[in-house]
Tab-separated table of C-alpha atoms in Angstrom:
chain	number	residue	atom	x	y	z
R	1466	MET	CA	82.260	149.090	288.855
R	1467	SER	CA	79.001	148.960	286.891
R	1468	ASP	CA	77.049	148.654	290.133
R	1469	ARG	CA	78.815	151.746	291.388
R	1470	PHE	CA	77.951	153.663	288.252
R	1471	PHE	CA	74.268	153.059	288.720
R	1472	SER	CA	74.259	153.375	292.507
R	1473	HIS	CA	73.967	157.146	292.333
R	1474	MET	CA	71.091	158.837	290.490
R	1475	PHE	CA	69.996	155.916	288.332
R	1476	GLY	CA	69.996	153.635	291.329
R	1477	ASP	CA	67.749	156.003	293.269
R	1478	VAL	CA	65.352	156.270	290.322
R	1479	VAL	CA	65.233	152.480	289.974
R	1480	ARG	CA	64.488	152.077	293.684
R	1481	ASP	CA	61.626	154.579	293.468
R	1482	TYR	CA	60.199	152.993	290.312
R	1483	GLY	CA	56.783	151.487	290.901
R	1484	GLN	CA	56.178	153.377	294.130
R	1485	PRO	CA	53.643	156.188	294.619
R	1486	ALA	CA	56.519	158.651	295.143
R	1487	MET	CA	57.576	158.165	291.506
R	1488	LEU	CA	54.150	159.230	290.283
R	1489	TRP	CA	54.244	162.323	292.484
R	1490	GLN	CA	57.719	163.192	291.227
R	1491	ALA	CA	56.656	162.729	287.618
R	1492	GLY	CA	53.632	164.966	288.181
R	1493	VAL	CA	55.721	167.676	289.849
R	1494	LEU	CA	58.286	167.460	287.032
R	1495	LEU	CA	55.650	167.795	284.328
R	1496	VAL	CA	54.025	170.771	286.064
R	1497	THR	CA	57.357	172.562	286.515
R	1498	LEU	CA	58.403	171.933	282.916
R	1499	LEU	CA	55.052	173.178	281.623
R	1500	LEU	CA	55.347	176.316	283.760
R	1501	ALA	CA	58.932	176.806	282.558
R	1502	TRP	CA	57.793	176.538	278.932
R	1503	VAL	CA	55.106	179.202	279.470
R	1504	LEU	CA	57.504	181.569	281.277
R	1505	ALA	CA	60.200	181.057	278.632
R	1506	ARG	CA	57.724	181.846	275.859
R	1507	VAL	CA	56.591	185.063	277.569
R	1508	LEU	CA	60.181	186.123	278.295
R	1509	ARG	CA	61.212	185.362	274.724
R	1510	ARG	CA	58.475	187.571	273.268
R	1511	TYR	CA	59.301	190.388	275.668
R	1512	LEU	CA	63.012	190.367	274.851
R	1513	ASP	CA	62.372	190.052	271.110
R	1514	LEU	CA	60.281	193.210	271.279
R	1515	ARG	CA	63.015	195.063	273.157
R	1516	ARG	CA	65.627	193.944	270.637
R	1517	GLN	CA	63.546	195.355	267.799
R	1518	THR	CA	63.015	198.701	269.510
R	1519	ARG	CA	66.227	199.428	271.396
R	1520	TYR	CA	68.877	196.731	271.562
R	1521	GLU	CA	69.443	195.893	267.943
R	1522	ALA	CA	72.965	194.656	268.683
R	1523	LEU	CA	71.578	191.726	270.701
R	1524	ARG	CA	70.452	190.023	267.493
R	1525	PHE	CA	73.801	188.181	267.419
R	1526	GLY	CA	73.263	184.951	269.316
R	1527	ALA	CA	69.629	185.778	270.158
R	1528	GLU	CA	68.478	182.321	269.041
R	1529	SER	CA	70.843	180.644	271.512
R	1530	LEU	CA	69.592	182.898	274.301
R	1531	ASN	CA	65.983	182.055	273.431
R	1532	ARG	CA	66.773	178.348	273.572
R	1533	ALA	CA	68.465	178.742	276.955
R	1534	PHE	CA	65.342	180.180	278.628
R	1535	PHE	CA	63.410	176.922	278.876
R	1536	PRO	CA	66.141	174.669	280.378
R	1537	LEU	CA	67.391	177.351	282.775
R	1538	ILE	CA	63.929	178.332	284.013
R	1539	GLY	CA	63.056	174.646	284.220
R	1540	ALA	CA	66.191	173.943	286.284
R	1541	VAL	CA	65.316	176.750	288.719
R	1542	LEU	CA	61.720	175.566	289.091
R	1543	VAL	CA	62.746	171.913	289.509
R	1544	TRP	CA	65.308	172.925	292.137
R	1545	LEU	CA	62.615	174.867	294.031
R	1546	ALA	CA	60.190	171.939	293.734
R	1547	ARG	CA	62.839	169.570	295.036
R	1548	ALA	CA	63.579	171.807	297.996
R	1549	ILE	CA	59.875	172.014	298.852
R	1550	THR	CA	59.002	168.313	298.408
R	1551	SER	CA	62.198	166.697	299.745
R	1552	PRO	CA	60.934	166.627	303.409
R	1553	PHE	CA	57.875	164.650	302.329
R	1554	MET	CA	59.075	162.197	299.651
R	1555	HIS	CA	62.021	160.973	297.629
R	1556	THR	CA	63.200	163.288	294.851
R	1557	ALA	CA	65.420	160.985	292.777
R	1558	LEU	CA	63.681	161.825	289.495
R	1559	LEU	CA	63.927	165.560	290.185
R	1560	ASN	CA	67.632	165.193	291.010
R	1561	LEU	CA	68.199	163.396	287.718
R	1562	ALA	CA	66.231	165.997	285.734
R	1563	LEU	CA	68.315	168.847	287.163
R	1564	VAL	CA	71.483	167.620	285.461
R	1565	PRO	CA	70.404	167.830	281.768
R	1566	LEU	CA	68.325	170.959	282.358
R	1567	PHE	CA	71.223	172.867	283.891
R	1568	GLY	CA	73.791	171.421	281.440
R	1569	ILE	CA	71.802	172.219	278.286
R	1570	GLY	CA	71.011	175.691	279.596
R	1571	LEU	CA	74.715	176.277	280.267
R	1572	ILE	CA	75.577	175.185	276.716
R	1573	TYR	CA	73.139	177.660	275.161
R	1574	ILE	CA	74.307	180.482	277.442
R	1575	VAL	CA	77.906	179.902	276.347
R	1576	PHE	CA	76.713	179.764	272.733
R	1577	PHE	CA	75.036	183.149	273.214
R	1578	PHE	CA	78.216	184.805	274.492
R	1579	ALA	CA	80.381	183.071	271.878
R	1580	ARG	CA	78.149	184.214	269.029
R	1581	ARG	CA	78.117	187.744	270.379
R	1582	VAL	CA	81.923	187.628	270.273
R	1583	PHE	CA	82.662	185.616	267.110
R	1584	GLY	CA	79.416	185.489	265.131
R	1585	ARG	CA	79.355	189.088	263.922
R	1586	TYR	CA	82.106	188.721	261.363
R	1587	GLY	CA	82.192	185.980	258.801
R	1588	GLU	CA	85.934	185.327	259.165
R	1589	ASN	CA	85.416	184.197	262.793
R	1590	GLN	CA	82.977	181.400	262.011
R	1591	THR	CA	85.744	178.800	262.387
R	1592	TRP	CA	86.542	179.954	265.929
R	1593	LEU	CA	82.841	180.018	266.770
R	1594	SER	CA	82.343	176.449	265.604
R	1595	LEU	CA	85.415	175.270	267.556
R	1596	VAL	CA	84.273	176.949	270.788
R	1597	GLU	CA	80.761	175.528	270.486
R	1598	ARG	CA	82.036	171.985	269.910
R	1599	LEU	CA	84.503	172.117	272.809
R	1600	VAL	CA	81.908	173.535	275.205
R	1601	SER	CA	79.312	170.964	274.173
R	1602	LEU	CA	81.807	168.119	274.619
R	1603	MET	CA	82.956	169.252	278.070
R	1604	VAL	CA	79.441	169.926	279.376
R	1605	TRP	CA	78.119	166.579	278.155
R	1606	ILE	CA	81.074	164.752	279.709
R	1607	GLY	CA	80.412	166.592	282.977
R	1608	MET	CA	76.732	165.648	282.877
R	1609	VAL	CA	77.535	161.967	282.273
R	1610	LEU	CA	80.061	161.908	285.124
R	1611	THR	CA	77.576	163.637	287.437
R	1612	VAL	CA	74.781	161.216	286.622
R	1613	MET	CA	77.135	158.272	287.205
R	1614	GLY	CA	78.346	159.795	290.458
R	1615	ILE	CA	82.063	159.466	289.665
R	1616	GLN	CA	82.890	163.132	289.148
R	1617	ASP	CA	84.786	163.308	292.471
R	1618	ASP	CA	86.872	160.248	291.573
R	1619	VAL	CA	87.755	161.706	288.168
R	1620	LEU	CA	88.786	165.033	289.737
R	1621	ALA	CA	90.895	163.211	292.333
R	1622	TRP	CA	92.637	161.218	289.580
R	1623	MET	CA	93.341	164.364	287.577
R	1624	GLY	CA	94.796	165.984	290.687
R	1625	SER	CA	97.118	163.018	291.241
R	1626	VAL	CA	98.711	163.257	287.777
R	1627	HIS	CA	101.682	165.628	288.200
R	1628	PHE	CA	104.212	166.910	285.684
R	1629	ARG	CA	106.706	169.737	285.415
R	1630	ILE	CA	106.934	172.616	282.940
R	1631	ALA	CA	110.227	174.509	283.336
R	1632	ASN	CA	110.326	175.384	287.050
R	1633	THR	CA	106.590	175.042	287.610
R	1634	HIS	CA	104.965	171.912	289.020
R	1635	LEU	CA	101.505	171.324	287.626
R	1636	SER	CA	98.849	168.684	287.804
R	1637	LEU	CA	96.409	167.628	285.143
R	1638	LEU	CA	93.599	169.182	287.159
R	1639	SER	CA	95.385	172.528	287.565
R	1640	LEU	CA	96.249	172.582	283.864
R	1641	PHE	CA	92.652	171.829	282.872
R	1642	SER	CA	91.248	174.434	285.274
R	1643	GLY	CA	93.814	176.952	284.042
R	1644	VAL	CA	92.862	176.460	280.401
R	1645	LEU	CA	89.209	176.682	281.398
R	1646	TRP	CA	89.760	179.935	283.297
R	1647	VAL	CA	91.746	181.421	280.411
R	1648	GLY	CA	88.970	180.545	277.967
R	1649	VAL	CA	86.226	181.899	280.228
R	1650	THR	CA	88.029	185.165	280.966
R	1651	MET	CA	88.918	185.709	277.301
R	1652	ILE	CA	85.346	185.110	276.132
R	1653	VAL	CA	83.976	187.388	278.860
R	1654	ALA	CA	86.527	190.082	277.990
R	1655	MET	CA	85.741	189.885	274.278
R	1656	TRP	CA	82.011	189.948	275.017
R	1657	LEU	CA	82.434	193.043	277.201
R	1658	GLY	CA	84.543	194.595	274.442
R	1659	SER	CA	81.826	193.847	271.893
R	1660	ALA	CA	79.161	195.361	274.160
R	1661	PHE	CA	81.387	198.411	274.724
R	1662	GLU	CA	81.891	198.769	270.969
R	1663	ASP	CA	78.131	198.618	270.389
R	1664	ARG	CA	77.545	201.319	272.977
R	1665	VAL	CA	80.269	203.562	271.543
R	1666	MET	CA	79.054	203.115	267.965
R	1667	ARG	CA	75.537	204.162	268.970
R	1668	ALA	CA	76.790	207.417	270.504
R	1669	SER	CA	75.660	210.258	268.261
R	1670	SER	CA	77.860	212.928	269.850
R	1671	LEU	CA	81.188	211.278	268.914
R	1672	ASP	CA	83.070	211.489	265.648
R	1673	ALA	CA	83.071	208.327	263.524
R	1674	ASN	CA	86.858	207.923	263.680
R	1675	LEU	CA	86.887	208.574	267.432
R	1676	LYS	CA	84.268	205.850	267.868
R	1677	VAL	CA	86.503	203.347	266.087
R	1678	VAL	CA	89.559	204.351	268.139
R	1679	LEU	CA	87.705	204.060	271.461
R	1680	ALA	CA	86.179	200.717	270.490
R	1681	ARG	CA	89.533	199.239	269.456
R	1682	LEU	CA	91.374	200.534	272.511
R	1683	GLY	CA	88.619	199.336	274.833
R	1684	ARG	CA	88.621	195.827	273.412
R	1685	ALA	CA	92.429	195.613	273.475
R	1686	LEU	CA	92.548	196.798	277.107
R	1687	LEU	CA	89.912	194.278	278.170
R	1688	VAL	CA	91.783	191.429	276.460
R	1689	VAL	CA	95.056	192.398	278.170
R	1690	VAL	CA	93.340	192.528	281.559
R	1691	ALA	CA	91.727	189.141	280.888
R	1692	VAL	CA	95.107	187.593	280.044
R	1693	LEU	CA	96.724	188.973	283.210
R	1694	VAL	CA	93.822	187.850	285.406
R	1695	SER	CA	93.694	184.376	283.903
R	1696	LEU	CA	97.455	183.901	284.291
R	1697	SER	CA	97.211	184.963	287.921
R	1698	LEU	CA	94.363	182.509	288.512
R	1699	VAL	CA	96.403	179.698	286.985
R	1700	GLY	CA	99.340	180.573	289.246
R	1701	ILE	CA	101.797	181.840	286.645
R	1702	ASP	CA	103.986	184.718	287.772
R	1703	ILE	CA	103.171	187.591	285.435
R	1704	ARG	CA	106.607	189.127	286.061
R	1705	VAL	CA	108.004	186.703	283.497
R	1706	LEU	CA	106.078	188.683	280.904
R	1707	GLY	CA	108.786	191.337	281.173
R	1708	VAL	CA	111.258	189.016	279.475
R	1709	PHE	CA	108.660	188.114	276.869
R	1710	GLY	CA	107.980	191.804	276.269
R	1711	GLY	CA	111.652	192.464	275.645
R	1712	ALA	CA	111.873	189.606	273.169
R	1713	LEU	CA	108.711	190.833	271.480
R	1714	GLY	CA	110.216	194.310	271.144
R	1715	VAL	CA	113.313	192.884	269.438
R	1716	GLY	CA	111.086	190.863	267.114
R	1717	LEU	CA	109.071	193.933	266.217
R	1718	GLY	CA	112.263	195.844	265.513
R	1719	PHE	CA	113.460	193.290	262.977
R	1720	GLY	CA	110.950	190.878	261.522
R	1721	LEU	CA	107.611	192.472	262.376
R	1722	GLN	CA	108.315	196.109	261.637
R	1723	LYS	CA	105.954	196.175	258.629
R	1724	ILE	CA	103.095	194.731	260.675
R	1725	ALA	CA	103.779	197.114	263.553
R	1726	SER	CA	103.985	200.024	261.113
R	1727	ASN	CA	100.568	199.136	259.685
R	1728	TYR	CA	99.006	198.997	263.152
R	1729	VAL	CA	100.525	202.336	264.190
R	1730	SER	CA	99.492	203.890	260.865
R	1731	GLY	CA	95.940	202.663	261.425
R	1732	PHE	CA	95.685	204.474	264.738
R	1733	ILE	CA	97.239	207.599	263.188
R	1734	ILE	CA	94.615	207.599	260.422
R	1735	LEU	CA	91.831	207.232	262.978
R	1736	LEU	CA	93.187	209.883	265.332
R	1737	ASP	CA	94.087	212.621	262.842
R	1738	ARG	CA	90.822	212.033	260.907
R	1739	SER	CA	92.556	212.282	257.542
R	1740	LEU	CA	90.254	209.537	256.241
R	1741	ARG	CA	86.707	208.700	257.244
R	1742	ILE	CA	84.405	205.826	256.470
R	1743	GLY	CA	82.461	206.805	253.352
R	1744	ASP	CA	85.215	208.972	251.811
R	1745	THR	CA	86.052	208.450	248.144
R	1746	ILE	CA	89.804	208.370	247.635
R	1747	ASN	CA	92.387	207.868	244.893
R	1748	VAL	CA	95.516	205.948	245.875
R	1749	SER	CA	97.931	204.095	243.576
R	1750	SER	CA	95.614	204.328	240.522
R	1751	LEU	CA	92.738	202.925	242.590
R	1752	GLN	CA	89.578	204.954	243.121
R	1753	GLY	CA	86.889	203.852	245.537
R	1754	MET	CA	85.011	204.460	248.760
R	1755	VAL	CA	86.408	203.665	252.207
R	1756	THR	CA	84.131	201.047	253.785
R	1757	GLN	CA	86.243	199.911	256.769
R	1758	ILE	CA	89.263	201.239	258.660
R	1759	ARG	CA	90.858	198.322	260.497
R	1760	THR	CA	93.946	198.426	262.690
R	1761	ARG	CA	96.130	196.786	260.016
R	1762	TYR	CA	94.458	197.661	256.717
R	1763	THR	CA	91.751	199.809	255.148
R	1764	VAL	CA	89.044	198.375	252.899
R	1765	VAL	CA	88.339	200.424	249.752
R	1766	ARG	CA	85.421	199.456	247.502
R	1767	GLY	CA	86.182	200.383	243.895
R	1768	LEU	CA	83.719	201.756	241.380
R	1769	ASP	CA	83.368	198.217	239.980
R	1770	GLY	CA	82.270	196.913	243.380
R	1771	VAL	CA	85.499	194.998	244.105
R	1772	GLU	CA	86.912	195.571	247.609
R	1773	THR	CA	90.668	196.079	247.984
R	1774	LEU	CA	92.660	195.775	251.224
R	1775	ILE	CA	95.220	198.575	251.408
R	1776	PRO	CA	97.879	198.437	254.175
R	1777	ASN	CA	97.567	201.447	256.434
R	1778	GLU	CA	101.242	202.313	256.009
R	1779	LYS	CA	100.607	202.929	252.297
R	1780	LEU	CA	97.902	205.472	253.143
R	1781	ILE	CA	100.404	207.342	255.335
R	1782	THR	CA	103.440	207.328	253.026
R	1783	ASP	CA	101.799	207.571	249.562
R	1784	VAL	CA	99.921	210.478	248.005
R	1785	VAL	CA	96.193	210.023	248.631
R	1786	GLN	CA	93.522	212.124	246.934
R	1787	ASN	CA	90.414	212.499	249.076
R	1788	ARG	CA	87.498	213.483	246.864
R	1789	SER	CA	85.096	213.775	249.789
R	1790	SER	CA	87.021	216.098	252.080
R	1791	PHE	CA	85.657	219.520	251.101
R	1792	GLN	CA	82.971	219.404	248.435
R	1793	THR	CA	80.748	216.840	246.815
R	1794	GLN	CA	80.231	218.687	243.494
R	1795	GLY	CA	82.422	217.939	240.507
R	1796	TYR	CA	82.891	219.508	237.079
R	1797	ALA	CA	82.483	217.375	233.937
R	1798	LYS	CA	82.431	218.038	230.222
R	1799	VAL	CA	81.548	216.321	226.970
R	1800	ALA	CA	82.907	217.123	223.509
R	1801	VAL	CA	81.152	216.876	220.135
R	1802	GLN	CA	81.908	217.956	216.579
R	1803	VAL	CA	79.407	219.415	214.080
R	1804	ALA	CA	79.604	220.147	210.362
R	1805	TYR	CA	80.637	223.589	209.149
R	1806	GLU	CA	77.205	224.263	207.635
R	1807	THR	CA	75.509	223.753	211.030
R	1808	ASP	CA	73.498	226.505	212.726
R	1809	LEU	CA	75.851	227.006	215.680
R	1810	PRO	CA	73.441	228.887	218.013
R	1811	GLN	CA	70.878	226.111	217.574
R	1812	ALA	CA	73.485	223.402	218.163
R	1813	MET	CA	74.757	225.077	221.341
R	1814	ALA	CA	71.200	225.491	222.628
R	1815	LEU	CA	70.587	221.808	222.022
R	1816	LEU	CA	73.707	220.976	224.043
R	1817	VAL	CA	72.245	222.794	227.042
R	1818	GLU	CA	68.894	221.096	226.495
R	1819	ALA	CA	70.637	217.703	226.592
R	1820	THR	CA	71.364	218.191	230.308
R	1821	GLN	CA	67.707	218.639	231.241
R	1822	ASP	CA	66.132	215.920	233.390
R	1823	VAL	CA	69.459	214.090	233.792
R	1824	PRO	CA	69.859	213.027	237.458
R	1825	ARG	CA	72.593	214.701	239.536
R	1826	ILE	CA	73.301	217.498	236.997
R	1827	LEU	CA	73.063	220.873	238.734
R	1828	GLN	CA	71.279	223.758	237.054
R	1829	GLU	CA	73.087	226.250	239.263
R	1830	PRO	CA	75.752	226.877	238.082
R	1831	ALA	CA	74.014	226.375	234.754
R	1832	PRO	CA	75.495	224.137	232.044
R	1833	ALA	CA	77.455	226.153	229.473
R	1834	PRO	CA	78.375	225.327	225.826
R	1835	TYR	CA	81.635	226.476	224.234
R	1836	LEU	CA	83.074	226.690	220.737
R	1837	VAL	CA	86.494	225.181	221.265
R	1838	ASP	CA	88.182	224.921	217.865
R	1839	PHE	CA	87.784	224.826	214.110
R	1840	GLY	CA	88.880	221.327	213.223
R	1841	SER	CA	89.869	219.816	209.940
R	1842	ASP	CA	86.598	217.880	209.689
R	1843	GLY	CA	84.177	220.124	211.597
R	1844	ILE	CA	83.628	222.604	214.408
R	1845	ASP	CA	84.565	221.333	217.900
R	1846	LEU	CA	81.989	222.128	220.587
R	1847	GLU	CA	82.171	221.393	224.304
R	1848	LEU	CA	79.540	221.307	227.041
R	1849	GLY	CA	80.542	221.875	230.666
R	1850	PHE	CA	78.302	221.162	233.674
R	1851	TRP	CA	78.457	220.459	237.416
R	1852	ILE	CA	77.508	217.095	238.945
R	1853	GLU	CA	76.259	216.455	242.462
R	1854	ASP	CA	78.065	213.707	244.449
R	1855	ALA	CA	80.756	213.489	241.799
R	1856	ALA	CA	82.827	211.251	244.083
R	1857	THR	CA	80.439	208.388	243.359
R	1858	GLY	CA	81.295	208.510	239.635
R	1859	THR	CA	80.572	210.637	236.537
R	1860	VAL	CA	80.621	208.101	233.705
R	1861	SER	CA	76.899	207.318	233.860
R	1862	VAL	CA	75.985	211.024	233.848
R	1863	ARG	CA	78.194	211.820	230.863
R	1864	SER	CA	76.787	208.796	229.035
R	1865	ALA	CA	73.221	210.041	229.570
R	1866	VAL	CA	74.161	213.500	228.270
R	1867	ASN	CA	75.810	212.027	225.169
R	1868	LEU	CA	72.711	209.955	224.421
R	1869	ASN	CA	70.537	213.075	224.678
R	1870	ILE	CA	72.875	214.966	222.344
R	1871	TRP	CA	72.671	212.164	219.789
R	1872	ARG	CA	68.885	212.107	219.984
R	1873	LEU	CA	68.467	215.890	219.744
R	1874	PHE	CA	70.937	216.270	216.881
R	1875	ALA	CA	69.191	213.550	214.916
R	1876	LYS	CA	65.811	215.161	215.570
R	1877	HIS	CA	66.985	218.588	214.302
R	1878	GLU	CA	69.050	217.147	211.426
R	1879	ILE	CA	72.387	218.321	212.780
R	1880	SER	CA	75.108	216.074	211.419
R	1881	ILE	CA	78.165	214.937	213.333
R	1882	PRO	CA	80.890	214.735	210.637
R	1883	PHE	CA	83.352	211.915	210.295
R	1884	ALA	CA	86.811	212.129	208.838
R	1885	GLN	CA	86.933	212.295	205.011
R	1886	ARG	CA	90.129	212.263	202.961
R	1887	GLU	CA	90.643	212.738	199.198
R	1888	VAL	CA	93.576	210.897	197.619
R	1889	ARG	CA	94.854	212.352	194.336
R	1890	ILE	CA	97.387	210.503	192.149
R	1891	LEU	CA	99.226	212.968	189.912
R	1892	ASN	CA	101.205	212.167	186.711
R	1893	ALA	CA	104.712	212.299	188.103
R	1894	GLY	CA	107.858	211.646	185.999
R	1895	GLY	CA	105.970	211.269	182.677
R	1896	ILE	CA	104.781	207.785	183.583
R	1897	LEU	CA	101.542	207.037	181.754
R	1898	PRO	CA	99.314	204.037	182.159
R	1899	GLN	CA	99.595	201.365	179.490
R	1900	ASN	CA	96.625	200.797	177.178
R	1901	ASP	CA	95.855	197.593	175.333
R	1902	GLY	CA	96.761	197.866	171.624
R	1903	ALA	CA	98.646	201.154	172.036
R	1904	ASP	CA	102.052	201.804	170.489
R	1905	ALA	CA	104.881	200.694	172.733
R	1906	SER	CA	106.596	203.982	172.146
R	1907	LEU	CA	103.804	205.765	173.961
R	1908	ALA	CA	104.179	203.524	177.020
R	1909	ALA	CA	107.739	204.682	177.770
R	1910	PRO	CA	110.102	207.334	176.549
R	1911	PRO	CA	112.848	206.266	174.106
R	1912	ARG	CA	116.136	205.119	175.601
R	1913	GLY	CA	118.564	207.943	175.926
R	1914	ALA	CA	115.929	210.670	175.575
């Protein structure tokens, strides 16, 4: 068996070793690999420039594509060199070099497509790692079997192993090829969906919500088509999916109704454009900006920077305040109290001055001071003003205005009063305080008086 293993490519290389043909093959191989390295370097620079100028979306998996250039170009050049030199000399070394060049190039090409599909979002890194490991394992096993020359025997053995699943007779080879076809078609479909989403998102003439709807529908349609095609290639009758669809409908009606409701609500939100990415909303005592609208949930980033996942059904059934729908200006006010002896016209002028040079405060309409009430400790004043982009928050603006008021009042010696209370203890009931050495009769009235 060991002699058979090495009677294929390794055996041919060993037979050519020490002959002039081996030196010629080594020279041709080195020249082709050097030419492949130069061409790969030029192609890599050209595509990197195009990615920076036009195709920014190709940055996902670009490193894998760059690494695939050299082995693939080298495989093509070695194959051409073998075809040209085979009538004149043995090409055992070139035949052996074709296997790792083509296999490694195939691995990096699959990595490129997988990273375009899974590498964009951090939550898919586990799937990406699994796909890369499985592809690497299968390609390396295929290369080893090809070099040993036993790939046909292994395929024949896999075809001879039969088993039965329900009413379908399958072999190990058909099962393996079926899983392979399903994986290939799914990855291709998801890659096409990703490319379609990139193209839709770059369209400037479409509404943002419509872009999301088209991208999601396109990817879902491509995945469904890939599943149907892969099942047909495996030999499974797709008419059995009708029974599965009926069972799925019953499951949705009972156990999965919340999940289905969230998905339907997500498409409703995207289609009726009630919410857009970038809107600032209030829902269930949470205020924040919409950063993502997914099919099942919506991501809202609060004013503290924490992102909250809100089920889409909640955005349909609950009361939602959209602070970004019609106007971006908001009205704010600050209150302050001054002493009764204060020069009120001066104090009110200082309130208006406190809004000067504060970012986002509009001067048209102009800030306006008001005398609100005569309090028990001082005169209550109020300053009202309009803020630009109020949906992003008003606390920092009001804080800056209050600091200016404090500084200006201190500079002009205007006091902000604090609560003062006088407590008086009156002589009630004829009770007098006791004094040391005083007559006891003065401390309390006589009994019976």
